[in-house]
GROMACS .gro file of C-alpha atoms in nm:
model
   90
    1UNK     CA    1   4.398  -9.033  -6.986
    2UNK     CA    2   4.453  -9.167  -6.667
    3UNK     CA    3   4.477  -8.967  -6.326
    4UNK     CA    4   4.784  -8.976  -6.275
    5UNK     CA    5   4.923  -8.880  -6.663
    6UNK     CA    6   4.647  -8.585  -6.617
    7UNK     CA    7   4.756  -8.479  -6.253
    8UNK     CA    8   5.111  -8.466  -6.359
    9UNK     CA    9   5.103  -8.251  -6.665
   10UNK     CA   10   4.883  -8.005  -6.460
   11UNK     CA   11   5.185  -8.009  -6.229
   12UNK     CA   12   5.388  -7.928  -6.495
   13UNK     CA   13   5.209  -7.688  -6.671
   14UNK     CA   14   5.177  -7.478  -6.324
   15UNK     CA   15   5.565  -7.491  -6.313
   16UNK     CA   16   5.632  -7.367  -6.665
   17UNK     CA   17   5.310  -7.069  -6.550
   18UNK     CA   18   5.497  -7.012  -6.244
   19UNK     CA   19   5.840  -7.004  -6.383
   20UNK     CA   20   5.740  -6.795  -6.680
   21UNK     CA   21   5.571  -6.551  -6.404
   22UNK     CA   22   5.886  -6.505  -6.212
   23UNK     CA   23   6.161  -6.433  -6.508
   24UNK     CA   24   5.932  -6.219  -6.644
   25UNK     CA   25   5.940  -6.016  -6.258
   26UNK     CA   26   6.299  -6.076  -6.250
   27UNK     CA   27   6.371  -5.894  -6.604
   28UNK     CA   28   6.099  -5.619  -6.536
   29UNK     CA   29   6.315  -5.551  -6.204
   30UNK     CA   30   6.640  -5.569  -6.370
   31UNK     CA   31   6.524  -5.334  -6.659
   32UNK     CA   32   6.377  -5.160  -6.428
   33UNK     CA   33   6.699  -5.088  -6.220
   34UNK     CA   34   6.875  -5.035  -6.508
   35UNK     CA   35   6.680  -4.731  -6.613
   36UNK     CA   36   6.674  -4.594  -6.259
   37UNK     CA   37   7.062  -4.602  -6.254
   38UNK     CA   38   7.049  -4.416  -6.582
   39UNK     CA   39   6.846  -4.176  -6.477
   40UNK     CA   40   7.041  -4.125  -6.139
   41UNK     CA   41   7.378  -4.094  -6.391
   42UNK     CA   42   7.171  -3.827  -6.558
   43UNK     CA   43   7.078  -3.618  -6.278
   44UNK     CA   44   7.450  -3.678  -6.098
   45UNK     CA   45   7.684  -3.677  -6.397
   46UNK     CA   46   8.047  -3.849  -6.240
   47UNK     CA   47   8.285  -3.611  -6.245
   48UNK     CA   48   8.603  -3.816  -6.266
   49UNK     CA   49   8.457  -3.880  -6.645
   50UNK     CA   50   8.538  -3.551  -6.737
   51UNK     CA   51   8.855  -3.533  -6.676
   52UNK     CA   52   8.911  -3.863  -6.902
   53UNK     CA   53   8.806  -3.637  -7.138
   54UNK     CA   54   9.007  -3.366  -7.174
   55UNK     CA   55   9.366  -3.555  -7.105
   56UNK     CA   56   9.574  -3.606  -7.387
   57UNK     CA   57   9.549  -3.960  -7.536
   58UNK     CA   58   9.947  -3.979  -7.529
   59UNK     CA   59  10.263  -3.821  -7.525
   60UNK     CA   60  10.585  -3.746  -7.761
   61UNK     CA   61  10.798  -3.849  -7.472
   62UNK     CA   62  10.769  -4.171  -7.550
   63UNK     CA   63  10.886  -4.151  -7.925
   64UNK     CA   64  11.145  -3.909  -7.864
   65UNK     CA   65  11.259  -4.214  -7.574
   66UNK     CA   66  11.306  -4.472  -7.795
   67UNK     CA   67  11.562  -4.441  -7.987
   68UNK     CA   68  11.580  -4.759  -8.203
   69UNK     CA   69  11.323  -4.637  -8.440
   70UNK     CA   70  11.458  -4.437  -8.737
   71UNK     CA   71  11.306  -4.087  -8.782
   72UNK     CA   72  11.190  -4.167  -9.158
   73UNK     CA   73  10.949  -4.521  -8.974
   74UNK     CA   74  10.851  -4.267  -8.714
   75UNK     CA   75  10.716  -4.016  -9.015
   76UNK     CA   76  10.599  -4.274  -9.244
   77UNK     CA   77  10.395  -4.435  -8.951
   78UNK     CA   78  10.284  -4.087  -8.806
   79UNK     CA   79  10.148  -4.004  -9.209
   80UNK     CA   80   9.997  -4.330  -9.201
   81UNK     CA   81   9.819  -4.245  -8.906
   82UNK     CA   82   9.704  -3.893  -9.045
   83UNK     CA   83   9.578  -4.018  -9.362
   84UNK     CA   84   9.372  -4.319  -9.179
   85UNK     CA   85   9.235  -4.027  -8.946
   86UNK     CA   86   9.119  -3.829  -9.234
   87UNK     CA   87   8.953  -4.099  -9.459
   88UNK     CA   88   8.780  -4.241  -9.128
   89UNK     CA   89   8.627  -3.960  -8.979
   90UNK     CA   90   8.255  -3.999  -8.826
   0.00000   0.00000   0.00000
């Protein structure tokens, strides 16, 4: 090979080394961090999470405000709903 050919794939093969070398740091940090923060949300649980929890997910108001919808949809959809729940529980 000549010197040149041989000096510039050393080059390169130092930059692929060094760039290998610093993703690898970079995803060891970030997985690193990531764990950390999980650990911290362990220790500290956020409050304001639950309160999520224990809210209702909705409301009658707002079928008992609309009144364009005939009460025999509203039933059919609400049984609908029911018997989906109950054939899809975990």
């Amino acid at each position: 090979m000549q010197p040149e050919v041989a000096n510039a794939l050393a080059e390169a093969a130092n930059l692929l080394l060094l760039g290998m070398v610093v993703v690898f740091l970079f995803l060891s940090m970030l997985i690193g961090a990531i764990t950390l923060i999980a650990w911290i949300n362990k220790l500290i649980p956020d409050e304001s999470l639950n309160t999520i929890k224990t809210q209702p997910k909705f409301t009658n108001n707002t079928l008992s405000n609309n009144q364009d919808v005939s009460p025999k949809i509203v039933s059919a959809i609400s049984a609908a709903i029911f018997q989906h729940r109950q054939s899809h529980l975990v």
